[in-house]
Tab-separated table of C-alpha atoms in Angstrom:
chain	number	residue	atom	x	y	z
H	3	MET	CA	0.313	-25.450	-24.088
H	4	ASP	CA	-1.306	-27.715	-21.511
H	5	THR	CA	-4.723	-27.190	-19.914
H	6	ILE	CA	-4.873	-25.836	-16.356
H	7	ALA	CA	-7.580	-25.831	-13.698
H	8	ALA	CA	-8.039	-24.207	-10.294
H	9	ILE	CA	-10.606	-23.068	-7.779
H	10	ALA	CA	-10.997	-19.332	-8.355
H	11	THR	CA	-12.857	-18.489	-5.129
H	12	PRO	CA	-11.396	-18.318	-1.591
H	13	PRO	CA	-11.337	-21.507	0.486
H	14	GLY	CA	-13.859	-22.074	3.243
H	15	VAL	CA	-17.595	-22.250	3.690
H	16	GLY	CA	-19.588	-20.128	1.224
H	17	GLY	CA	-22.686	-20.068	-0.923
H	18	ILE	CA	-20.906	-20.885	-4.181
H	19	ALA	CA	-17.465	-21.703	-5.492
H	20	VAL	CA	-16.118	-21.156	-9.008
H	21	LEU	CA	-13.674	-23.415	-10.808
H	22	ARG	CA	-11.842	-22.292	-13.934
H	23	ILE	CA	-10.315	-24.411	-16.707
H	24	SER	CA	-8.203	-22.880	-19.484
H	25	GLY	CA	-6.296	-24.368	-22.398
H	26	PRO	CA	-6.700	-26.210	-25.684
H	27	GLU	CA	-8.457	-29.176	-24.034
H	28	ALA	CA	-10.568	-27.150	-21.584
H	29	ILE	CA	-13.929	-28.066	-23.098
H	30	SER	CA	-13.226	-31.799	-23.577
H	31	ILE	CA	-11.707	-32.121	-20.086
H	32	ALA	CA	-14.706	-30.369	-18.531
H	33	GLN	CA	-17.004	-32.684	-20.512
H	34	ARG	CA	-15.355	-35.738	-18.915
H	35	ALA	CA	-16.054	-34.347	-15.437
H	36	LEU	CA	-19.662	-33.365	-16.226
H	37	ARG	CA	-22.863	-35.129	-17.111
H	38	ARG	CA	-25.445	-33.398	-19.291
H	39	SER	CA	-27.898	-34.321	-22.061
H	40	ARG	CA	-25.887	-32.690	-24.864
H	41	PRO	CA	-22.078	-32.606	-25.285
H	42	LEU	CA	-20.361	-29.535	-23.936
H	43	GLN	CA	-18.592	-29.114	-27.286
H	44	GLU	CA	-21.978	-28.142	-28.770
H	45	ALA	CA	-22.713	-25.575	-26.058
H	46	PRO	CA	-22.990	-21.935	-27.198
H	47	SER	CA	-20.410	-19.521	-25.830
H	48	ARG	CA	-21.193	-17.324	-22.854
H	49	ARG	CA	-24.431	-19.089	-21.964
H	50	VAL	CA	-24.992	-20.582	-18.513
H	51	LEU	CA	-25.942	-24.265	-18.643
H	52	VAL	CA	-27.012	-26.794	-16.015
H	53	ALA	CA	-24.961	-29.967	-15.576
H	54	GLU	CA	-23.993	-32.543	-12.982
H	55	ALA	CA	-20.404	-32.837	-11.834
H	56	VAL	CA	-19.260	-36.451	-11.482
H	57	ASP	CA	-16.147	-38.202	-10.223
H	58	PRO	CA	-14.010	-40.521	-12.432
H	59	GLN	CA	-16.261	-43.462	-11.475
H	60	GLY	CA	-19.334	-41.580	-12.670
H	61	GLN	CA	-20.670	-40.923	-9.173
H	62	PRO	CA	-22.448	-37.543	-8.801
H	63	ILE	CA	-20.707	-34.797	-6.837
H	64	ASP	CA	-22.957	-31.744	-7.244
H	65	GLN	CA	-25.406	-30.019	-9.560
H	66	VAL	CA	-23.512	-27.155	-11.187
H	67	LEU	CA	-23.736	-24.268	-13.645
H	68	VAL	CA	-21.314	-24.286	-16.572
H	69	THR	CA	-20.244	-21.491	-18.931
H	70	VAL	CA	-18.033	-21.915	-22.002
H	71	PHE	CA	-15.832	-19.072	-23.308
H	72	ARG	CA	-14.242	-19.964	-26.638
H	73	ALA	CA	-10.898	-18.576	-27.768
H	74	PRO	CA	-9.971	-15.851	-28.365
H	75	HIS	CA	-12.952	-14.252	-26.607
H	76	SER	CA	-12.055	-15.240	-23.057
H	77	TYR	CA	-10.037	-13.910	-20.160
H	78	THR	CA	-6.937	-15.900	-21.085
H	79	GLY	CA	-7.452	-15.836	-24.861
H	80	GLU	CA	-7.776	-19.655	-24.770
H	81	ASP	CA	-10.818	-21.898	-24.478
H	82	VAL	CA	-12.096	-21.395	-20.929
H	83	VAL	CA	-14.777	-23.224	-18.960
H	84	GLU	CA	-16.096	-21.925	-15.646
H	85	ILE	CA	-18.021	-24.184	-13.274
H	86	SER	CA	-20.121	-22.741	-10.439
H	87	CYS	CA	-20.878	-25.235	-7.680
H	88	HIS	CA	-21.968	-25.175	-4.057
H	89	GLY	CA	-19.294	-23.760	-1.798
H	90	GLY	CA	-17.657	-25.453	1.137
H	91	ARG	CA	-14.489	-27.306	1.995
H	92	VAL	CA	-15.221	-30.536	0.115
H	93	VAL	CA	-17.390	-30.120	-3.005
H	94	PRO	CA	-15.110	-27.716	-4.963
H	95	HIS	CA	-12.060	-29.880	-4.261
H	96	LEU	CA	-13.851	-33.047	-5.386
H	97	ILE	CA	-14.700	-31.368	-8.704
H	98	LEU	CA	-11.125	-30.051	-9.060
H	99	GLU	CA	-9.811	-33.565	-8.434
H	100	ALA	CA	-12.165	-34.882	-11.134
H	101	LEU	CA	-10.882	-32.246	-13.608
H	102	ILE	CA	-7.252	-33.129	-12.875
H	103	GLN	CA	-7.934	-36.854	-13.334
H	104	ALA	CA	-9.683	-35.950	-16.589
H	105	GLY	CA	-6.438	-34.432	-17.899
H	106	ALA	CA	-6.028	-30.918	-16.490
H	107	ARG	CA	-3.036	-29.690	-14.522
H	108	LEU	CA	-3.364	-27.704	-11.301
H	109	ALA	CA	-2.704	-24.045	-12.172
H	110	GLU	CA	0.180	-22.184	-10.590
H	111	PRO	CA	-0.409	-18.855	-8.791
H	112	GLY	CA	-1.317	-16.174	-11.329
H	113	GLU	CA	-1.111	-18.560	-14.277
H	114	PHE	CA	-4.489	-17.576	-15.757
H	115	THR	CA	-3.477	-13.905	-15.812
H	116	LYS	CA	-0.003	-14.811	-17.080
H	117	ARG	CA	-1.632	-16.589	-20.026
H	118	ALA	CA	-3.852	-13.557	-20.635
H	119	PHE	CA	-0.668	-11.464	-20.882
H	120	LEU	CA	1.150	-13.946	-23.114
H	121	ASN	CA	-1.874	-14.137	-25.418
H	122	GLY	CA	-2.096	-10.351	-25.746
H	123	LYS	CA	-5.299	-9.880	-23.750
H	124	LEU	CA	-3.563	-7.651	-21.183
H	125	ASP	CA	-0.316	-5.717	-21.062
H	126	LEU	CA	1.923	-6.117	-18.036
H	127	ILE	CA	0.566	-3.081	-16.182
H	128	GLN	CA	-2.983	-4.360	-16.666
H	129	ALA	CA	-1.965	-7.845	-15.560
H	130	ALA	CA	-0.468	-6.463	-12.344
H	131	ALA	CA	-3.641	-4.416	-11.855
H	132	VAL	CA	-5.650	-7.639	-11.529
H	133	GLN	CA	-3.804	-8.389	-8.298
H	134	ASP	CA	-4.043	-4.727	-7.267
H	135	LEU	CA	-7.825	-4.982	-7.578
H	136	VAL	CA	-7.968	-8.191	-5.554
H	137	GLU	CA	-5.786	-6.703	-2.793
H	138	ALA	CA	-7.323	-3.199	-2.737
H	139	ARG	CA	-8.004	-2.050	0.844
H	140	SER	CA	-10.080	1.068	0.146
H	141	ARG	CA	-12.561	2.484	-2.348
H	142	GLU	CA	-9.861	4.762	-3.759
H	143	GLY	CA	-7.526	1.775	-4.069
H	144	VAL	CA	-10.186	0.020	-6.160
H	145	ARG	CA	-10.483	3.119	-8.368
H	146	GLN	CA	-6.718	3.235	-8.911
H	147	ALA	CA	-6.565	-0.485	-9.726
H	148	LEU	CA	-9.419	-0.127	-12.223
H	149	ARG	CA	-7.633	2.758	-13.958
H	150	ARG	CA	-4.613	0.520	-14.348
H	151	LEU	CA	-6.740	-2.422	-15.506
H	152	ARG	CA	-8.542	-0.291	-18.101
H	153	GLY	CA	-5.206	0.727	-19.606
H	154	GLU	CA	-5.222	4.391	-18.555
H	155	VAL	CA	-1.771	4.147	-16.952
H	156	SER	CA	-0.459	2.163	-19.914
H	157	GLN	CA	-1.556	4.983	-22.207
H	158	HIS	CA	0.637	7.461	-20.302
H	159	VAL	CA	3.664	5.178	-20.622
H	160	GLU	CA	2.969	4.345	-24.272
H	161	ALA	CA	2.565	8.011	-25.222
H	162	PHE	CA	5.911	8.741	-23.544
H	163	ALA	CA	7.546	5.812	-25.350
H	164	ASP	CA	6.050	6.920	-28.677
H	165	ARG	CA	7.522	10.412	-28.365
H	166	LEU	CA	10.897	8.927	-27.478
H	167	PHE	CA	10.730	6.546	-30.442
H	168	ARG	CA	9.993	9.413	-32.853
H	169	LEU	CA	13.099	11.238	-31.595
H	170	ILE	CA	15.179	8.078	-32.072
H	171	ALA	CA	13.863	7.781	-35.638
H	172	GLU	CA	14.799	11.396	-36.381
H	173	LEU	CA	18.337	10.915	-35.086
H	174	GLU	CA	18.879	7.559	-36.770
H	175	ALA	CA	17.802	9.088	-40.082
H	176	ARG	CA	20.735	11.505	-39.753
H	177	ILE	CA	23.067	8.566	-39.123
H	178	ASP	CA	21.836	6.309	-41.934
H	179	PHE	CA	20.994	8.966	-44.536
H	180	GLU	CA	23.316	11.780	-43.580
H	181	GLU	CA	23.590	13.110	-47.131
H	182	ASP	CA	19.862	12.927	-47.916
H	183	VAL	CA	18.229	14.647	-44.930
H	184	PRO	CA	18.895	18.080	-43.458
H	185	PRO	CA	20.844	18.193	-40.164
H	186	LEU	CA	19.106	18.876	-36.852
H	187	GLU	CA	19.911	21.862	-34.680
H	188	PRO	CA	21.897	20.724	-31.601
H	189	ARG	CA	19.748	22.993	-29.435
H	190	TRP	CA	16.578	21.296	-30.710
H	191	ILE	CA	17.990	17.867	-29.848
H	192	GLU	CA	18.850	19.027	-26.324
H	193	GLU	CA	15.377	20.496	-25.822
H	194	GLN	CA	13.746	17.226	-26.928
H	195	ILE	CA	15.837	15.129	-24.540
H	196	GLN	CA	15.251	17.580	-21.676
H	197	HIS	CA	11.509	17.429	-22.288
H	198	LEU	CA	11.643	13.628	-22.093
H	199	ILE	CA	13.618	13.783	-18.844
H	200	HIS	CA	11.046	16.129	-17.322
H	201	ARG	CA	8.229	13.828	-18.448
H	202	ALA	CA	9.964	10.840	-16.856
H	203	GLU	CA	10.383	12.768	-13.608
H	204	ASP	CA	6.711	13.785	-13.699
H	205	LEU	CA	5.589	10.179	-14.185
H	206	ILE	CA	7.879	8.992	-11.380
H	207	GLN	CA	6.524	11.579	-8.955
H	208	LYS	CA	2.871	10.997	-9.837
H	209	GLY	CA	3.368	7.246	-10.063
H	210	ARG	CA	4.911	7.100	-6.597
H	211	GLN	CA	2.095	9.227	-5.179
H	212	GLY	CA	-0.595	7.077	-6.804
H	213	ASN	CA	1.094	3.933	-5.517
H	214	PHE	CA	0.262	5.013	-1.952
H	215	TYR	CA	-3.397	4.232	-2.693
H	216	LEU	CA	-2.392	0.645	-3.431
H	217	ARG	CA	0.375	-0.123	-0.908
H	218	GLY	CA	-0.677	2.363	1.778
H	219	VAL	CA	1.128	5.017	3.837
H	220	ARG	CA	3.306	4.013	6.797
H	221	VAL	CA	3.105	6.409	9.747
H	222	ALA	CA	5.595	5.783	12.555
H	223	LEU	CA	5.044	7.116	16.078
H	224	VAL	CA	8.498	7.825	17.445
H	225	GLY	CA	10.028	9.595	20.422
H	226	PRO	CA	11.673	9.070	23.806
H	227	PRO	CA	10.433	6.378	26.212
H	228	ASN	CA	7.312	7.164	28.234
H	229	ALA	CA	6.403	10.159	26.051
H	230	GLY	CA	2.928	8.700	25.458
H	231	LYS	CA	3.409	7.118	22.028
H	232	SER	CA	1.381	4.006	22.835
H	233	THR	CA	-1.420	6.054	24.412
H	234	LEU	CA	-1.557	8.237	21.308
H	235	PHE	CA	-1.393	5.118	19.114
H	236	ASN	CA	-4.456	3.703	20.871
H	237	ARG	CA	-6.261	7.048	20.604
H	238	LEU	CA	-5.672	7.290	16.864
H	239	LEU	CA	-6.949	3.752	16.375
H	240	GLY	CA	-9.906	4.113	18.711
H	241	GLU	CA	-9.042	0.909	20.574
H	242	GLU	CA	-6.618	-0.437	23.169
H	243	ARG	CA	-4.149	-2.009	20.752
H	244	ALA	CA	-0.795	-1.259	22.450
H	245	ILE	CA	0.143	-1.928	26.080
H	246	VAL	CA	0.426	1.258	28.143
H	247	THR	CA	2.290	1.478	31.474
H	248	GLU	CA	4.250	4.116	33.378
H	249	ILE	CA	7.400	2.003	33.042
H	250	PRO	CA	9.787	3.439	30.406
H	251	GLY	CA	10.638	0.977	27.630
H	252	THR	CA	7.376	-1.018	27.824
H	253	THR	CA	7.136	-1.153	24.010
H	254	ARG	CA	9.922	-3.455	22.853
H	255	ASP	CA	8.706	-4.369	19.338
H	256	VAL	CA	6.960	-2.457	16.556
H	257	VAL	CA	3.166	-2.733	16.893
H	258	SER	CA	1.109	-1.955	13.798
H	259	GLU	CA	-2.531	-1.431	12.873
H	260	GLU	CA	-4.234	-0.080	9.752
H	261	ARG	CA	-6.982	2.484	9.208
H	262	ILE	CA	-8.353	4.222	6.105
H	263	ILE	CA	-7.712	7.993	6.046
H	264	ALA	CA	-8.657	10.182	3.047
H	265	GLY	CA	-9.253	7.019	1.038
H	266	VAL	CA	-5.713	5.764	1.729
H	267	PRO	CA	-4.741	2.692	3.799
H	268	VAL	CA	-2.619	4.081	6.646
H	269	LYS	CA	-0.542	1.710	8.759
H	270	PHE	CA	0.267	3.215	12.156
H	271	LEU	CA	3.491	1.892	13.697
H	272	ASP	CA	4.046	2.213	17.446
H	273	THR	CA	7.779	1.972	18.049
H	274	ALA	CA	10.099	1.439	20.975
H	275	GLY	CA	11.318	4.605	22.697
H	276	LEU	CA	14.629	5.956	21.437
H	277	ARG	CA	17.256	6.110	24.180
H	278	THR	CA	20.428	4.337	25.253
H	279	PRO	CA	19.137	0.740	25.744
H	280	GLN	CA	19.058	-0.634	29.272
H	281	ASP	CA	19.204	-4.320	28.278
H	282	PRO	CA	19.714	-6.518	25.158
H	283	VAL	CA	15.956	-6.855	24.523
H	284	GLU	CA	15.423	-3.084	24.565
H	285	SER	CA	18.461	-2.727	22.303
H	286	LEU	CA	16.723	-4.909	19.709
H	287	GLY	CA	13.591	-2.774	20.029
H	288	VAL	CA	15.518	0.460	19.434
H	289	GLU	CA	17.236	-1.044	16.390
H	290	ARG	CA	13.850	-2.047	14.956
H	291	THR	CA	12.623	1.488	15.511
H	292	ARG	CA	15.515	2.826	13.459
H	293	ARG	CA	14.769	0.375	10.641
H	294	THR	CA	11.084	1.285	10.761
H	295	LEU	CA	11.934	4.964	10.379
H	296	GLN	CA	13.957	4.200	7.241
H	297	GLU	CA	10.866	2.561	5.683
H	298	ALA	CA	8.246	5.021	6.983
H	299	ASP	CA	6.526	7.627	4.800
H	300	LEU	CA	5.618	9.974	7.655
H	301	ALA	CA	6.571	10.233	11.319
H	302	ILE	CA	4.728	11.611	14.314
H	303	LEU	CA	7.433	12.725	16.735
H	304	VAL	CA	5.891	12.501	20.211
H	305	LEU	CA	7.733	14.630	22.796
H	306	ASP	CA	7.072	14.863	26.529
H	307	LEU	CA	6.102	18.390	27.566
H	308	THR	CA	7.093	17.556	31.145
H	309	ARG	CA	10.630	16.643	29.976
H	310	PRO	CA	11.606	19.127	27.232
H	311	GLU	CA	15.288	18.328	27.751
H	312	ALA	CA	14.765	14.901	26.088
H	313	VAL	CA	14.221	16.375	22.605
H	314	GLU	CA	17.590	16.633	20.879
H	315	PRO	CA	18.876	13.013	21.068
H	316	GLU	CA	15.722	11.717	19.379
H	317	THR	CA	15.317	14.315	16.633
H	318	GLY	CA	18.870	13.644	15.432
H	319	LEU	CA	17.925	10.048	14.566
H	320	LEU	CA	15.126	10.973	12.139
H	321	PRO	CA	16.003	10.415	8.446
H	322	PRO	CA	16.420	13.786	6.712
H	323	HIS	CA	13.967	12.878	3.917
H	324	LEU	CA	11.156	11.871	6.283
H	325	PRO	CA	8.211	14.300	6.736
H	326	VAL	CA	7.574	14.829	10.454
H	327	ILE	CA	4.646	16.044	12.546
H	328	ARG	CA	6.023	17.219	15.915
H	329	VAL	CA	3.700	17.069	18.901
H	330	TRP	CA	4.225	17.882	22.557
H	331	ASN	CA	2.233	15.406	24.627
H	332	LYS	CA	0.996	15.546	28.246
H	333	ALA	CA	-0.380	19.076	27.930
H	334	ASP	CA	-2.703	18.221	30.820
H	335	LEU	CA	0.316	17.887	33.160
H	336	ALA	CA	2.658	20.650	31.977
H	337	ALA	CA	2.893	24.204	33.281
H	338	PRO	CA	2.011	26.888	30.678
H	339	ALA	CA	5.506	28.401	30.900
H	340	GLN	CA	7.202	25.325	29.433
H	341	PRO	CA	8.409	25.719	25.801
H	342	THR	CA	6.190	24.630	22.907
H	343	ALA	CA	7.336	26.951	20.105
H	344	SER	CA	9.071	24.230	18.086
H	345	ALA	CA	6.056	21.925	18.099
H	346	ASP	CA	3.471	21.540	15.379
H	347	LEU	CA	0.843	20.687	17.981
H	348	LEU	CA	0.214	20.663	21.712
H	349	ILE	CA	-1.827	17.608	22.744
H	350	SER	CA	-2.824	15.318	25.552
H	351	ALA	CA	-3.202	11.731	24.395
H	352	LEU	CA	-4.709	10.917	27.793
H	353	THR	CA	-7.535	13.470	27.760
H	354	GLY	CA	-7.917	13.923	23.998
H	355	GLN	CA	-6.882	17.591	23.988
H	356	GLY	CA	-5.658	18.666	20.523
H	357	LEU	CA	-6.350	15.301	18.884
H	358	ASP	CA	-8.894	16.720	16.417
H	359	ARG	CA	-6.245	19.146	15.158
H	360	LEU	CA	-3.719	16.306	14.954
H	361	ARG	CA	-6.128	14.168	12.928
H	362	SER	CA	-6.795	17.085	10.560
H	363	LEU	CA	-3.091	17.757	10.124
H	364	LEU	CA	-2.431	14.046	9.593
H	365	GLU	CA	-5.088	13.889	6.875
H	366	GLN	CA	-3.628	17.004	5.240
H	367	ARG	CA	-0.116	15.507	5.197
H	368	ILE	CA	-1.428	12.241	3.741
H	369	ARG	CA	-3.251	14.122	0.978
H	370	GLU	CA	0.003	15.935	0.190
H	371	LEU	CA	1.818	12.598	-0.038
H	372	VAL	CA	-0.674	10.926	-2.383
H	373	GLY	CA	-1.327	13.923	-4.647
H	374	THR	CA	-4.088	13.710	-7.250
H	375	GLY	CA	-3.724	9.991	-7.952
H	376	GLU	CA	-3.550	10.665	-11.693
H	377	VAL	CA	-1.066	7.827	-12.277
H	378	SER	CA	-0.099	4.914	-10.061
H	379	LEU	CA	3.008	2.848	-10.748
H	380	ALA	CA	4.058	-0.307	-8.911
H	381	GLU	CA	7.564	-0.695	-7.509
H	382	ARG	CA	8.839	-2.618	-10.551
H	383	GLU	CA	7.411	0.024	-12.868
H	384	LEU	CA	8.886	2.872	-10.832
H	385	HIS	CA	12.305	1.212	-10.905
H	386	LEU	CA	12.186	0.851	-14.696
H	387	MET	CA	10.970	4.436	-15.132
H	388	ALA	CA	13.848	5.690	-12.977
H	389	SER	CA	16.273	3.634	-15.079
H	390	ALA	CA	14.804	5.153	-18.246
H	391	ARG	CA	15.325	8.620	-16.774
H	392	ALA	CA	18.965	7.765	-16.064
H	393	ASP	CA	19.416	6.586	-19.659
H	394	LEU	CA	17.929	9.866	-20.927
H	395	GLN	CA	20.293	11.824	-18.704
H	396	ASP	CA	23.214	9.811	-20.135
H	397	ALA	CA	21.987	10.658	-23.642
H	398	LEU	CA	21.865	14.346	-22.763
H	399	GLN	CA	25.415	14.284	-21.394
H	400	ALA	CA	26.657	12.417	-24.480
H	401	HIS	CA	25.047	15.077	-26.689
H	402	ARG	CA	26.538	17.944	-24.704
H	403	ARG	CA	30.007	16.384	-24.821
H	404	ASN	CA	29.749	15.764	-28.580
H	405	LEU	CA	30.397	12.036	-28.224
H	406	GLY	CA	28.568	11.318	-31.465
H	407	MET	CA	25.022	10.668	-32.568
H	408	GLU	CA	25.487	6.893	-32.280
H	409	ILE	CA	26.199	7.157	-28.535
H	410	VAL	CA	23.222	9.450	-27.996
H	411	VAL	CA	20.922	7.048	-29.842
H	412	PHE	CA	22.313	4.081	-27.883
H	413	HIS	CA	21.240	5.650	-24.574
H	414	LEU	CA	17.870	6.687	-26.005
H	415	ARG	CA	17.247	3.138	-27.177
H	416	GLU	CA	18.095	1.837	-23.709
H	417	ALA	CA	15.488	4.218	-22.259
H	418	HIS	CA	12.934	3.027	-24.816
H	419	ARG	CA	13.660	-0.591	-23.917
H	420	ARG	CA	12.920	0.159	-20.239
H	421	LEU	CA	9.561	1.673	-21.177
H	422	GLN	CA	8.716	-1.380	-23.261
H	423	GLU	CA	9.523	-3.581	-20.265
H	424	ILE	CA	7.062	-1.630	-18.138
H	425	VAL	CA	4.126	-2.543	-20.394
H	426	GLY	CA	5.626	-5.883	-21.458
H	427	TYR	CA	6.270	-5.133	-25.121
H	428	HIS	CA	9.901	-6.197	-24.786
H	429	ASP	CA	10.958	-9.849	-24.652
H	430	LEU	CA	11.048	-10.628	-20.945
H	431	PRO	CA	12.866	-13.622	-19.453
H	432	GLU	CA	10.625	-16.315	-17.986
H	433	ALA	CA	12.182	-15.724	-14.552
H	434	ILE	CA	10.968	-12.105	-14.531
H	435	LEU	CA	7.440	-13.137	-15.504
H	436	ASP	CA	7.423	-15.831	-12.826
H	437	HIS	CA	8.517	-13.255	-10.247
H	438	ILE	CA	5.723	-10.865	-11.286
H	439	PHE	CA	2.960	-13.468	-11.090
H	440	LYS	CA	4.135	-15.597	-8.171
H	441	ASN	CA	2.282	-13.473	-5.589
H	442	PHE	CA	-1.069	-13.860	-7.362
H	443	CYS	CA	-3.621	-16.163	-5.819
H	444	VAL	CA	-4.261	-19.533	-7.472
H	445	GLY	CA	-7.196	-19.196	-9.856
H	446	LYS	CA	-6.287	-15.675	-10.995
């Protein structure tokens, strides 16, 4: 395998920058780009040393600190050298250029972590957690990413896979050594498969809830034109983010902004008012609102208390699975006799009336969505877990229909293969690995 190098710190002006080299020639390549009294090959592992970075002509670039990590006791499992230099837009790139001319190849996005996975330093959940940690947007998101990186989530999946494998072994023993082992009670087999299905469903539910801490919750403000959605949007954010006018249909596109609520990144989405469009541009805005609702995790349905007749057309467009907080806005303008019984809250986005209750209810609904955060699974992992559940359900149906032990075991083995793919213990095509790591930053 060739030797790779990259700048591991963000670009721009900063106090220091870190460059990372990994591969079989990491130490000798770094030596050619450094000047010090003793060869780098003689340097002790994990000790910070002073050196001078030089270009291919031997001209000094910067005084640097160098640390050697010898295989297999490094992040990637290979020989690794890390160089700390002064930050900025020029110095780190001059040193990187010197390393490449000395024989290194520029690393691809996520290639260091990919090598750590391939060399058995991390499983696939832990590898993905590295990017989760880098992209975490809240303290709770950091905690969830660390749990994944430490292997706590992997342990849940591996324990599930181990129980499934033991059942497969029991059933295969009855196929291969039918005359030598006692038969299993059909009811016991059904109970074991049902237990595995319930465990898969539990992991899917908890994994989806925990994933909110990493990807965030999308809250769409929806309702008829001029109901006060943009005013409420600005109130919830605490700043004038959306344009507010008395002209219906002012909001033509989806406007978004993020805040942290209950430790969860919450993206508020101010949408175009739902009504029969008056022009092609508004028609595009209404269509985007509908698409936004399909992707939202929670909706705040903003209704105009001064126009209660405008309720029904809008509520019929809400996806049936979408949790909704219904609010009647413009309480400062409406007569007390107007109906409010079907609303969760009565508010005035203009004056602030009822907004504390709305914020409390919003936080409560978000906490219900995210649950305890015991397990967090990424989208790829959730998809594979759902596929494993489907395979288990197929196994149960095959057992109930007496299709034969071989068919039951086939479906169980398919489920086990999905679980192995989640943690990366199954042979994965290079294209899948490339897809997983392509969104990593260079240097990670």
